[in-house]
Amino acid sequence: MRIAQRGFSLLEMLIAMAIGAVLMVSVGRFLPLLLEQNLRLQQRVQLQQELQQIVNTLQKALRRAGYCHGQCSGSALTIAASGSCVLLRWDENSNGRWEGVGHSESDYYGYRLRSGQLEMQRGVDECNSSGWEKLSDPAFLTIDTFKLERQGTRLVLQLAGHADSQSVELENWIEGINL
């Protein structure tokens, strides 16, 4: 009696191994490109999120500018340094006055672009003072453009930044309700 043989022949196994090797080499070449594209996409998303968070912070502050629950005197919004420094005032504690620069609860705020970073400070009435805090991580994000233009009660905010080879530009129109 003859026993039927099952399985692959040596030739079939060699062909299958050769096809498998070609597939593995092509996947090995494609995978680094795929990982690089994924990294770029993640950087761009993180950059977009960082800039959007900064814009949201600025929008909130700009909408508050000029609010006073009483009689406040002085300018609620000062745009200096060709739009790259903004000084704001609003009555945060609703006591009917803007607390001065030296007060512990000062109602004076400032935002400026300096050395590729957007900085913020409370209790400031000029753009060249010290003690400003960065709003983002300088190791990741560099701000290229920060500009604010006033058109009546409407404000145009332009913000652009880059991280490595990725760059994002944002422009927002803000209605200054209290200006």
PDB file of N, CA and C in Angstrom, residues 2-108:
ATOM      1  N   ARG A   2       0.370   2.139  -0.747  1.00  0.00           N
ATOM      2  CA  ARG A   2       1.092   3.393  -0.892  1.00  0.00           C
ATOM      3  C   ARG A   2       0.527   4.447   0.041  1.00  0.00           C
ATOM      4  N   ILE A   3       1.391   5.201   0.733  1.00  0.00           N
ATOM      5  CA  ILE A   3       0.952   6.269   1.626  1.00  0.00           C
ATOM      6  C   ILE A   3       1.052   7.592   0.860  1.00  0.00           C
ATOM      7  N   ALA A   4      -0.058   8.377   0.907  1.00  0.00           N
ATOM      8  CA  ALA A   4      -0.058   9.672   0.219  1.00  0.00           C
ATOM      9  C   ALA A   4       0.801  10.664   1.000  1.00  0.00           C
ATOM     10  N   GLN A   5       1.637  11.347   0.283  1.00  0.00           N
ATOM     11  CA  GLN A   5       2.506  12.326   0.927  1.00  0.00           C
ATOM     12  C   GLN A   5       1.803  13.683   0.945  1.00  0.00           C
ATOM     13  N   ARG A   6       1.954  14.346   2.065  1.00  0.00           N
ATOM     14  CA  ARG A   6       1.364  15.675   2.199  1.00  0.00           C
ATOM     15  C   ARG A   6       2.469  16.667   2.521  1.00  0.00           C
ATOM     16  N   GLY A   7       2.167  17.973   2.229  1.00  0.00           N
ATOM     17  CA  GLY A   7       3.134  19.023   2.544  1.00  0.00           C
ATOM     18  C   GLY A   7       3.635  19.691   1.273  1.00  0.00           C
ATOM     19  N   PHE A   8       4.618  20.552   1.486  1.00  0.00           N
ATOM     20  CA  PHE A   8       5.179  21.313   0.377  1.00  0.00           C
ATOM     21  C   PHE A   8       6.494  20.691  -0.054  1.00  0.00           C
ATOM     22  N   SER A   9       6.753  20.843  -1.318  1.00  0.00           N
ATOM     23  CA  SER A   9       8.035  20.350  -1.819  1.00  0.00           C
ATOM     24  C   SER A   9       9.116  21.379  -1.480  1.00  0.00           C
ATOM     25  N   LEU A  10      10.343  20.992  -1.653  1.00  0.00           N
ATOM     26  CA  LEU A  10      11.467  21.877  -1.377  1.00  0.00           C
ATOM     27  C   LEU A  10      11.409  23.107  -2.275  1.00  0.00           C
ATOM     28  N   LEU A  11      11.074  22.944  -3.523  1.00  0.00           N
ATOM     29  CA  LEU A  11      10.983  24.056  -4.450  1.00  0.00           C
ATOM     30  C   LEU A  11       9.894  25.042  -4.028  1.00  0.00           C
ATOM     31  N   GLU A  12       8.744  24.532  -3.618  1.00  0.00           N
ATOM     32  CA  GLU A  12       7.658  25.409  -3.161  1.00  0.00           C
ATOM     33  C   GLU A  12       8.078  26.189  -1.914  1.00  0.00           C
ATOM     34  N   MET A  13       8.783  25.572  -1.011  1.00  0.00           N
ATOM     35  CA  MET A  13       9.247  26.245   0.204  1.00  0.00           C
ATOM     36  C   MET A  13      10.253  27.338  -0.131  1.00  0.00           C
ATOM     37  N   LEU A  14      11.163  27.089  -1.053  1.00  0.00           N
ATOM     38  CA  LEU A  14      12.147  28.093  -1.442  1.00  0.00           C
ATOM     39  C   LEU A  14      11.468  29.301  -2.097  1.00  0.00           C
ATOM     40  N   ILE A  15      10.489  29.038  -2.938  1.00  0.00           N
ATOM     41  CA  ILE A  15       9.754  30.139  -3.594  1.00  0.00           C
ATOM     42  C   ILE A  15       8.997  30.952  -2.550  1.00  0.00           C
ATOM     43  N   ALA A  16       8.328  30.299  -1.616  1.00  0.00           N
ATOM     44  CA  ALA A  16       7.581  30.996  -0.568  1.00  0.00           C
ATOM     45  C   ALA A  16       8.519  31.826   0.305  1.00  0.00           C
ATOM     46  N   MET A  17       9.685  31.304   0.635  1.00  0.00           N
ATOM     47  CA  MET A  17      10.646  32.041   1.447  1.00  0.00           C
ATOM     48  C   MET A  17      11.191  33.247   0.683  1.00  0.00           C
ATOM     49  N   ALA A  18      11.420  33.110  -0.611  1.00  0.00           N
ATOM     50  CA  ALA A  18      11.914  34.227  -1.418  1.00  0.00           C
ATOM     51  C   ALA A  18      10.862  35.341  -1.483  1.00  0.00           C
ATOM     52  N   ILE A  19       9.600  34.978  -1.696  1.00  0.00           N
ATOM     53  CA  ILE A  19       8.523  35.969  -1.726  1.00  0.00           C
ATOM     54  C   ILE A  19       8.401  36.653  -0.363  1.00  0.00           C
ATOM     55  N   GLY A  20       8.472  35.881   0.709  1.00  0.00           N
ATOM     56  CA  GLY A  20       8.411  36.439   2.065  1.00  0.00           C
ATOM     57  C   GLY A  20       9.561  37.397   2.329  1.00  0.00           C
ATOM     58  N   ALA A  21      10.760  37.050   1.877  1.00  0.00           N
ATOM     59  CA  ALA A  21      11.923  37.919   2.069  1.00  0.00           C
ATOM     60  C   ALA A  21      11.761  39.234   1.313  1.00  0.00           C
ATOM     61  N   VAL A  22      11.259  39.171   0.076  1.00  0.00           N
ATOM     62  CA  VAL A  22      11.025  40.391  -0.708  1.00  0.00           C
ATOM     63  C   VAL A  22       9.999  41.284   0.003  1.00  0.00           C
ATOM     64  N   LEU A  23       8.938  40.685   0.519  1.00  0.00           N
ATOM     65  CA  LEU A  23       7.916  41.451   1.245  1.00  0.00           C
ATOM     66  C   LEU A  23       8.499  42.091   2.510  1.00  0.00           C
ATOM     67  N   MET A  24       9.310  41.360   3.248  1.00  0.00           N
ATOM     68  CA  MET A  24       9.894  41.895   4.479  1.00  0.00           C
ATOM     69  C   MET A  24      10.856  43.048   4.182  1.00  0.00           C
ATOM     70  N   VAL A  25      11.637  42.930   3.114  1.00  0.00           N
ATOM     71  CA  VAL A  25      12.553  44.011   2.743  1.00  0.00           C
ATOM     72  C   VAL A  25      11.765  45.257   2.351  1.00  0.00           C
ATOM     73  N   SER A  26      10.699  45.096   1.590  1.00  0.00           N
ATOM     74  CA  SER A  26       9.899  46.265   1.182  1.00  0.00           C
ATOM     75  C   SER A  26       9.203  46.900   2.377  1.00  0.00           C
ATOM     76  N   VAL A  27       8.705  46.104   3.305  1.00  0.00           N
ATOM     77  CA  VAL A  27       8.101  46.646   4.531  1.00  0.00           C
ATOM     78  C   VAL A  27       9.167  47.344   5.360  1.00  0.00           C
ATOM     79  N   GLY A  28      10.339  46.783   5.425  1.00  0.00           N
ATOM     80  CA  GLY A  28      11.445  47.386   6.168  1.00  0.00           C
ATOM     81  C   GLY A  28      11.857  48.730   5.613  1.00  0.00           C
ATOM     82  N   ARG A  29      11.707  48.926   4.319  1.00  0.00           N
ATOM     83  CA  ARG A  29      12.023  50.214   3.703  1.00  0.00           C
ATOM     84  C   ARG A  29      10.876  51.205   3.855  1.00  0.00           C
ATOM     85  N   PHE A  30       9.665  50.733   3.872  1.00  0.00           N
ATOM     86  CA  PHE A  30       8.485  51.597   3.942  1.00  0.00           C
ATOM     87  C   PHE A  30       8.210  52.071   5.370  1.00  0.00           C
ATOM     88  N   LEU A  31       8.491  51.260   6.347  1.00  0.00           N
ATOM     89  CA  LEU A  31       8.174  51.572   7.743  1.00  0.00           C
ATOM     90  C   LEU A  31       8.858  52.852   8.244  1.00  0.00           C
ATOM     91  N   PRO A  32      10.148  53.081   8.013  1.00  0.00           N
ATOM     92  CA  PRO A  32      10.757  54.342   8.474  1.00  0.00           C
ATOM     93  C   PRO A  32      10.096  55.581   7.849  1.00  0.00           C
ATOM     94  N   LEU A  33       9.719  55.488   6.590  1.00  0.00           N
ATOM     95  CA  LEU A  33       9.029  56.614   5.950  1.00  0.00           C
ATOM     96  C   LEU A  33       7.679  56.865   6.600  1.00  0.00           C
ATOM     97  N   LEU A  34       6.985  55.813   6.896  1.00  0.00           N
ATOM     98  CA  LEU A  34       5.688  55.922   7.556  1.00  0.00           C
ATOM     99  C   LEU A  34       5.835  56.524   8.953  1.00  0.00           C
ATOM    100  N   LEU A  35       6.837  56.107   9.701  1.00  0.00           N
ATOM    101  CA  LEU A  35       7.081  56.644  11.037  1.00  0.00           C
ATOM    102  C   LEU A  35       7.454  58.126  10.981  1.00  0.00           C
ATOM    103  N   GLU A  36       8.243  58.514   9.980  1.00  0.00           N
ATOM    104  CA  GLU A  36       8.625  59.918   9.818  1.00  0.00           C
ATOM    105  C   GLU A  36       7.407  60.789   9.513  1.00  0.00           C
ATOM    106  N   GLN A  37       6.542  60.313   8.635  1.00  0.00           N
ATOM    107  CA  GLN A  37       5.320  61.051   8.322  1.00  0.00           C
ATOM    108  C   GLN A  37       4.421  61.172   9.551  1.00  0.00           C
ATOM    109  N   ASN A  38       4.343  60.115  10.331  1.00  0.00           N
ATOM    110  CA  ASN A  38       3.546  60.134  11.553  1.00  0.00           C
ATOM    111  C   ASN A  38       4.094  61.165  12.540  1.00  0.00           C
ATOM    112  N   LEU A  39       5.417  61.229  12.686  1.00  0.00           N
ATOM    113  CA  LEU A  39       6.051  62.193  13.578  1.00  0.00           C
ATOM    114  C   LEU A  39       5.758  63.625  13.128  1.00  0.00           C
ATOM    115  N   ARG A  40       5.868  63.878  11.825  1.00  0.00           N
ATOM    116  CA  ARG A  40       5.560  65.215  11.292  1.00  0.00           C
ATOM    117  C   ARG A  40       4.115  65.607  11.552  1.00  0.00           C
ATOM    118  N   LEU A  41       3.216  64.672  11.355  1.00  0.00           N
ATOM    119  CA  LEU A  41       1.803  64.943  11.605  1.00  0.00           C
ATOM    120  C   LEU A  41       1.550  65.243  13.081  1.00  0.00           C
ATOM    121  N   GLN A  42       2.168  64.469  13.964  1.00  0.00           N
ATOM    122  CA  GLN A  42       2.014  64.718  15.395  1.00  0.00           C
ATOM    123  C   GLN A  42       2.568  66.084  15.788  1.00  0.00           C
ATOM    124  N   GLN A  43       3.709  66.475  15.214  1.00  0.00           N
ATOM    125  CA  GLN A  43       4.284  67.791  15.484  1.00  0.00           C
ATOM    126  C   GLN A  43       3.346  68.898  15.021  1.00  0.00           C
ATOM    127  N   ARG A  44       2.779  68.730  13.841  1.00  0.00           N
ATOM    128  CA  ARG A  44       1.882  69.751  13.308  1.00  0.00           C
ATOM    129  C   ARG A  44       0.627  69.887  14.168  1.00  0.00           C
ATOM    130  N   VAL A  45       0.079  68.764  14.601  1.00  0.00           N
ATOM    131  CA  VAL A  45      -1.114  68.805  15.459  1.00  0.00           C
ATOM    132  C   VAL A  45      -0.776  69.470  16.787  1.00  0.00           C
ATOM    133  N   GLN A  46       0.358  69.113  17.382  1.00  0.00           N
ATOM    134  CA  GLN A  46       0.752  69.734  18.649  1.00  0.00           C
ATOM    135  C   GLN A  46       0.991  71.233  18.472  1.00  0.00           C
ATOM    136  N   LEU A  47       1.629  71.619  17.377  1.00  0.00           N
ATOM    137  CA  LEU A  47       1.859  73.034  17.089  1.00  0.00           C
ATOM    138  C   LEU A  47       0.541  73.772  16.935  1.00  0.00           C
ATOM    139  N   GLN A  48      -0.383  73.194  16.188  1.00  0.00           N
ATOM    140  CA  GLN A  48      -1.703  73.801  15.995  1.00  0.00           C
ATOM    141  C   GLN A  48      -2.416  73.961  17.334  1.00  0.00           C
ATOM    142  N   GLN A  49      -2.349  72.944  18.175  1.00  0.00           N
ATOM    143  CA  GLN A  49      -3.008  73.010  19.483  1.00  0.00           C
ATOM    144  C   GLN A  49      -2.372  74.066  20.382  1.00  0.00           C
ATOM    145  N   GLU A  50      -1.048  74.145  20.393  1.00  0.00           N
ATOM    146  CA  GLU A  50      -0.355  75.147  21.220  1.00  0.00           C
ATOM    147  C   GLU A  50      -0.740  76.552  20.788  1.00  0.00           C
ATOM    148  N   LEU A  51      -0.696  76.805  19.481  1.00  0.00           N
ATOM    149  CA  LEU A  51      -1.044  78.145  18.993  1.00  0.00           C
ATOM    150  C   LEU A  51      -2.511  78.464  19.245  1.00  0.00           C
ATOM    151  N   GLN A  52      -3.391  77.489  19.076  1.00  0.00           N
ATOM    152  CA  GLN A  52      -4.812  77.717  19.318  1.00  0.00           C
ATOM    153  C   GLN A  52      -5.068  78.015  20.793  1.00  0.00           C
ATOM    154  N   GLN A  53      -4.349  77.354  21.681  1.00  0.00           N
ATOM    155  CA  GLN A  53      -4.497  77.620  23.111  1.00  0.00           C
ATOM    156  C   GLN A  53      -4.047  79.051  23.437  1.00  0.00           C
ATOM    157  N   ILE A  54      -2.959  79.496  22.839  1.00  0.00           N
ATOM    158  CA  ILE A  54      -2.489  80.870  23.047  1.00  0.00           C
ATOM    159  C   ILE A  54      -3.513  81.857  22.508  1.00  0.00           C
ATOM    160  N   VAL A  55      -4.048  81.595  21.312  1.00  0.00           N
ATOM    161  CA  VAL A  55      -5.064  82.470  20.734  1.00  0.00           C
ATOM    162  C   VAL A  55      -6.292  82.534  21.637  1.00  0.00           C
ATOM    163  N   ASN A  56      -6.718  81.407  22.187  1.00  0.00           N
ATOM    164  CA  ASN A  56      -7.874  81.400  23.080  1.00  0.00           C
ATOM    165  C   ASN A  56      -7.619  82.248  24.325  1.00  0.00           C
ATOM    166  N   THR A  57      -6.421  82.160  24.875  1.00  0.00           N
ATOM    167  CA  THR A  57      -6.054  82.977  26.036  1.00  0.00           C
ATOM    168  C   THR A  57      -6.101  84.457  25.677  1.00  0.00           C
ATOM    169  N   LEU A  58      -5.537  84.815  24.531  1.00  0.00           N
ATOM    170  CA  LEU A  58      -5.532  86.212  24.090  1.00  0.00           C
ATOM    171  C   LEU A  58      -6.945  86.709  23.797  1.00  0.00           C
ATOM    172  N   GLN A  59      -7.766  85.883  23.167  1.00  0.00           N
ATOM    173  CA  GLN A  59      -9.145  86.276  22.877  1.00  0.00           C
ATOM    174  C   GLN A  59      -9.902  86.595  24.155  1.00  0.00           C
ATOM    175  N   LYS A  60      -9.747  85.747  25.147  1.00  0.00           N
ATOM    176  CA  LYS A  60     -10.436  85.951  26.427  1.00  0.00           C
ATOM    177  C   LYS A  60     -10.007  87.280  27.052  1.00  0.00           C
ATOM    178  N   ALA A  61      -8.700  87.540  27.057  1.00  0.00           N
ATOM    179  CA  ALA A  61      -8.194  88.782  27.628  1.00  0.00           C
ATOM    180  C   ALA A  61      -8.670  89.994  26.838  1.00  0.00           C
ATOM    181  N   LEU A  62      -8.653  89.901  25.515  1.00  0.00           N
ATOM    182  CA  LEU A  62      -9.056  91.034  24.679  1.00  0.00           C
ATOM    183  C   LEU A  62     -10.550  91.326  24.796  1.00  0.00           C
ATOM    184  N   ARG A  63     -11.350  90.299  24.984  1.00  0.00           N
ATOM    185  CA  ARG A  63     -12.789  90.517  25.186  1.00  0.00           C
ATOM    186  C   ARG A  63     -13.064  91.176  26.529  1.00  0.00           C
ATOM    187  N   ARG A  64     -12.252  90.876  27.513  1.00  0.00           N
ATOM    188  CA  ARG A  64     -12.414  91.481  28.841  1.00  0.00           C
ATOM    189  C   ARG A  64     -11.944  92.929  28.886  1.00  0.00           C
ATOM    190  N   ALA A  65     -11.002  93.294  28.019  1.00  0.00           N
ATOM    191  CA  ALA A  65     -10.394  94.629  28.058  1.00  0.00           C
ATOM    192  C   ALA A  65     -11.467  95.715  28.067  1.00  0.00           C
ATOM    193  N   GLY A  66     -11.322  96.630  29.019  1.00  0.00           N
ATOM    194  CA  GLY A  66     -12.234  97.766  29.117  1.00  0.00           C
ATOM    195  C   GLY A  66     -13.388  97.555  30.073  1.00  0.00           C
ATOM    196  N   TYR A  67     -13.589  96.332  30.539  1.00  0.00           N
ATOM    197  CA  TYR A  67     -14.697  96.103  31.463  1.00  0.00           C
ATOM    198  C   TYR A  67     -14.452  96.867  32.761  1.00  0.00           C
ATOM    199  N   CYS A  68     -15.474  97.551  33.231  1.00  0.00           N
ATOM    200  CA  CYS A  68     -15.400  98.271  34.495  1.00  0.00           C
ATOM    201  C   CYS A  68     -16.792  98.308  35.112  1.00  0.00           C
ATOM    202  N   HIS A  69     -16.906  97.875  36.341  1.00  0.00           N
ATOM    203  CA  HIS A  69     -18.176  97.886  37.068  1.00  0.00           C
ATOM    204  C   HIS A  69     -18.272  99.181  37.872  1.00  0.00           C
ATOM    205  N   GLY A  70     -18.116 100.296  37.179  1.00  0.00           N
ATOM    206  CA  GLY A  70     -18.119 101.609  37.819  1.00  0.00           C
ATOM    207  C   GLY A  70     -17.498 102.623  36.884  1.00  0.00           C
ATOM    208  N   GLN A  71     -16.719 103.533  37.460  1.00  0.00           N
ATOM    209  CA  GLN A  71     -16.059 104.585  36.671  1.00  0.00           C
ATOM    210  C   GLN A  71     -14.553 104.358  36.689  1.00  0.00           C
ATOM    211  N   CYS A  72     -14.036 103.830  35.601  1.00  0.00           N
ATOM    212  CA  CYS A  72     -12.601 103.610  35.468  1.00  0.00           C
ATOM    213  C   CYS A  72     -12.050 104.626  34.484  1.00  0.00           C
ATOM    214  N   SER A  73     -10.855 105.107  34.747  1.00  0.00           N
ATOM    215  CA  SER A  73     -10.269 106.104  33.846  1.00  0.00           C
ATOM    216  C   SER A  73      -8.999 105.556  33.226  1.00  0.00           C
ATOM    217  N   GLY A  74      -8.707 106.035  32.045  1.00  0.00           N
ATOM    218  CA  GLY A  74      -7.514 105.605  31.335  1.00  0.00           C
ATOM    219  C   GLY A  74      -7.881 104.750  30.133  1.00  0.00           C
ATOM    220  N   SER A  75      -6.860 104.393  29.396  1.00  0.00           N
ATOM    221  CA  SER A  75      -7.054 103.597  28.193  1.00  0.00           C
ATOM    222  C   SER A  75      -7.154 102.116  28.536  1.00  0.00           C
ATOM    223  N   ALA A  76      -8.192 101.469  28.021  1.00  0.00           N
ATOM    224  CA  ALA A  76      -8.388 100.041  28.286  1.00  0.00           C
ATOM    225  C   ALA A  76      -7.466  99.171  27.445  1.00  0.00           C
ATOM    226  N   LEU A  77      -7.025  99.681  26.307  1.00  0.00           N
ATOM    227  CA  LEU A  77      -6.208  98.900  25.382  1.00  0.00           C
ATOM    228  C   LEU A  77      -5.144  99.791  24.778  1.00  0.00           C
ATOM    229  N   THR A  78      -3.898  99.379  24.908  1.00  0.00           N
ATOM    230  CA  THR A  78      -2.786 100.090  24.284  1.00  0.00           C
ATOM    231  C   THR A  78      -2.028  99.101  23.424  1.00  0.00           C
ATOM    232  N   ILE A  79      -1.887  99.435  22.151  1.00  0.00           N
ATOM    233  CA  ILE A  79      -1.121  98.593  21.231  1.00  0.00           C
ATOM    234  C   ILE A  79       0.187  99.309  20.948  1.00  0.00           C
ATOM    235  N   ALA A  80       1.307  98.655  21.263  1.00  0.00           N
ATOM    236  CA  ALA A  80       2.627  99.260  21.101  1.00  0.00           C
ATOM    237  C   ALA A  80       3.519  98.361  20.262  1.00  0.00           C
ATOM    238  N   ALA A  81       4.698  98.863  19.959  1.00  0.00           N
ATOM    239  CA  ALA A  81       5.723  98.111  19.224  1.00  0.00           C
ATOM    240  C   ALA A  81       5.161  97.510  17.943  1.00  0.00           C
ATOM    241  N   SER A  82       4.472  98.323  17.149  1.00  0.00           N
ATOM    242  CA  SER A  82       3.887  97.912  15.868  1.00  0.00           C
ATOM    243  C   SER A  82       2.933  96.731  16.009  1.00  0.00           C
ATOM    244  N   GLY A  83       2.230  96.671  17.118  1.00  0.00           N
ATOM    245  CA  GLY A  83       1.237  95.618  17.328  1.00  0.00           C
ATOM    246  C   GLY A  83       1.753  94.364  17.997  1.00  0.00           C
ATOM    247  N   SER A  84       3.059  94.323  18.348  1.00  0.00           N
ATOM    248  CA  SER A  84       3.608  93.115  18.961  1.00  0.00           C
ATOM    249  C   SER A  84       3.667  93.201  20.487  1.00  0.00           C
ATOM    250  N   CYS A  85       3.089  94.257  21.054  1.00  0.00           N
ATOM    251  CA  CYS A  85       2.937  94.376  22.497  1.00  0.00           C
ATOM    252  C   CYS A  85       1.568  94.975  22.766  1.00  0.00           C
ATOM    253  N   VAL A  86       0.827  94.355  23.670  1.00  0.00           N
ATOM    254  CA  VAL A  86      -0.536  94.784  23.978  1.00  0.00           C
ATOM    255  C   VAL A  86      -0.659  94.937  25.487  1.00  0.00           C
ATOM    256  N   LEU A  87      -1.136  96.101  25.902  1.00  0.00           N
ATOM    257  CA  LEU A  87      -1.379  96.376  27.311  1.00  0.00           C
ATOM    258  C   LEU A  87      -2.875  96.531  27.509  1.00  0.00           C
ATOM    259  N   LEU A  88      -3.419  95.799  28.480  1.00  0.00           N
ATOM    260  CA  LEU A  88      -4.863  95.758  28.702  1.00  0.00           C
ATOM    261  C   LEU A  88      -5.202  96.104  30.144  1.00  0.00           C
ATOM    262  N   ARG A  89      -6.454  96.562  30.326  1.00  0.00           N
ATOM    263  CA  ARG A  89      -6.987  96.782  31.670  1.00  0.00           C
ATOM    264  C   ARG A  89      -8.420  96.286  31.703  1.00  0.00           C
ATOM    265  N   TRP A  90      -8.772  95.616  32.795  1.00  0.00           N
ATOM    266  CA  TRP A  90     -10.174  95.287  33.049  1.00  0.00           C
ATOM    267  C   TRP A  90     -10.369  95.109  34.551  1.00  0.00           C
ATOM    268  N   ASP A  91     -11.564  95.389  34.991  1.00  0.00           N
ATOM    269  CA  ASP A  91     -11.923  95.352  36.408  1.00  0.00           C
ATOM    270  C   ASP A  91     -12.231  93.907  36.802  1.00  0.00           C
ATOM    271  N   GLU A  92     -11.193  93.147  37.136  1.00  0.00           N
ATOM    272  CA  GLU A  92     -11.351  91.712  37.370  1.00  0.00           C
ATOM    273  C   GLU A  92     -12.207  91.398  38.598  1.00  0.00           C
ATOM    274  N   ASN A  93     -12.082  92.186  39.652  1.00  0.00           N
ATOM    275  CA  ASN A  93     -12.849  91.908  40.867  1.00  0.00           C
ATOM    276  C   ASN A  93     -14.150  92.720  40.958  1.00  0.00           C
ATOM    277  N   SER A  94     -14.493  93.436  39.877  1.00  0.00           N
ATOM    278  CA  SER A  94     -15.745  94.215  39.783  1.00  0.00           C
ATOM    279  C   SER A  94     -15.932  95.178  40.949  1.00  0.00           C
ATOM    280  N   ASN A  95     -14.850  95.848  41.348  1.00  0.00           N
ATOM    281  CA  ASN A  95     -14.950  96.824  42.430  1.00  0.00           C
ATOM    282  C   ASN A  95     -15.126  98.259  41.922  1.00  0.00           C
ATOM    283  N   GLY A  96     -15.271  98.426  40.635  1.00  0.00           N
ATOM    284  CA  GLY A  96     -15.536  99.738  40.058  1.00  0.00           C
ATOM    285  C   GLY A  96     -14.315 100.568  39.739  1.00  0.00           C
ATOM    286  N   ARG A  97     -13.134 100.001  39.825  1.00  0.00           N
ATOM    287  CA  ARG A  97     -11.911 100.734  39.464  1.00  0.00           C
ATOM    288  C   ARG A  97     -10.846  99.740  38.977  1.00  0.00           C
ATOM    289  N   TRP A  98      -9.919 100.266  38.224  1.00  0.00           N
ATOM    290  CA  TRP A  98      -8.795  99.465  37.769  1.00  0.00           C
ATOM    291  C   TRP A  98      -7.671  99.620  38.785  1.00  0.00           C
ATOM    292  N   GLU A  99      -7.319  98.523  39.462  1.00  0.00           N
ATOM    293  CA  GLU A  99      -6.237  98.561  40.449  1.00  0.00           C
ATOM    294  C   GLU A  99      -4.925  98.809  39.724  1.00  0.00           C
ATOM    295  N   GLY A 100      -4.070  99.650  40.285  1.00  0.00           N
ATOM    296  CA  GLY A 100      -2.837 100.084  39.643  1.00  0.00           C
ATOM    297  C   GLY A 100      -1.764  99.017  39.554  1.00  0.00           C
ATOM    298  N   VAL A 101      -0.666  99.410  38.955  1.00  0.00           N
ATOM    299  CA  VAL A 101       0.450  98.506  38.699  1.00  0.00           C
ATOM    300  C   VAL A 101       1.035  97.936  39.984  1.00  0.00           C
ATOM    301  N   GLY A 102       1.164  98.728  41.024  1.00  0.00           N
ATOM    302  CA  GLY A 102       1.779  98.279  42.265  1.00  0.00           C
ATOM    303  C   GLY A 102       0.851  97.477  43.171  1.00  0.00           C
ATOM    304  N   HIS A 103      -0.415  97.395  42.834  1.00  0.00           N
ATOM    305  CA  HIS A 103      -1.401  96.705  43.671  1.00  0.00           C
ATOM    306  C   HIS A 103      -1.263  95.192  43.527  1.00  0.00           C
ATOM    307  N   SER A 104      -1.518  94.442  44.610  1.00  0.00           N
ATOM    308  CA  SER A 104      -1.380  92.981  44.559  1.00  0.00           C
ATOM    309  C   SER A 104      -2.429  92.338  43.650  1.00  0.00           C
ATOM    310  N   GLU A 105      -3.556  92.993  43.446  1.00  0.00           N
ATOM    311  CA  GLU A 105      -4.589  92.498  42.531  1.00  0.00           C
ATOM    312  C   GLU A 105      -4.732  93.447  41.343  1.00  0.00           C
ATOM    313  N   SER A 106      -3.603  93.779  40.740  1.00  0.00           N
ATOM    314  CA  SER A 106      -3.576  94.734  39.634  1.00  0.00           C
ATOM    315  C   SER A 106      -4.483  94.283  38.489  1.00  0.00           C
ATOM    316  N   ASP A 107      -5.154  95.251  37.889  1.00  0.00           N
ATOM    317  CA  ASP A 107      -6.025  94.996  36.743  1.00  0.00           C
ATOM    318  C   ASP A 107      -5.333  95.345  35.422  1.00  0.00           C
ATOM    319  N   TYR A 108      -4.026  95.499  35.428  1.00  0.00           N
ATOM    320  CA  TYR A 108      -3.235  95.794  34.242  1.00  0.00           C
ATOM    321  C   TYR A 108      -2.570  94.497  33.777  1.00  0.00           C
TER     322      TYR A 108
END
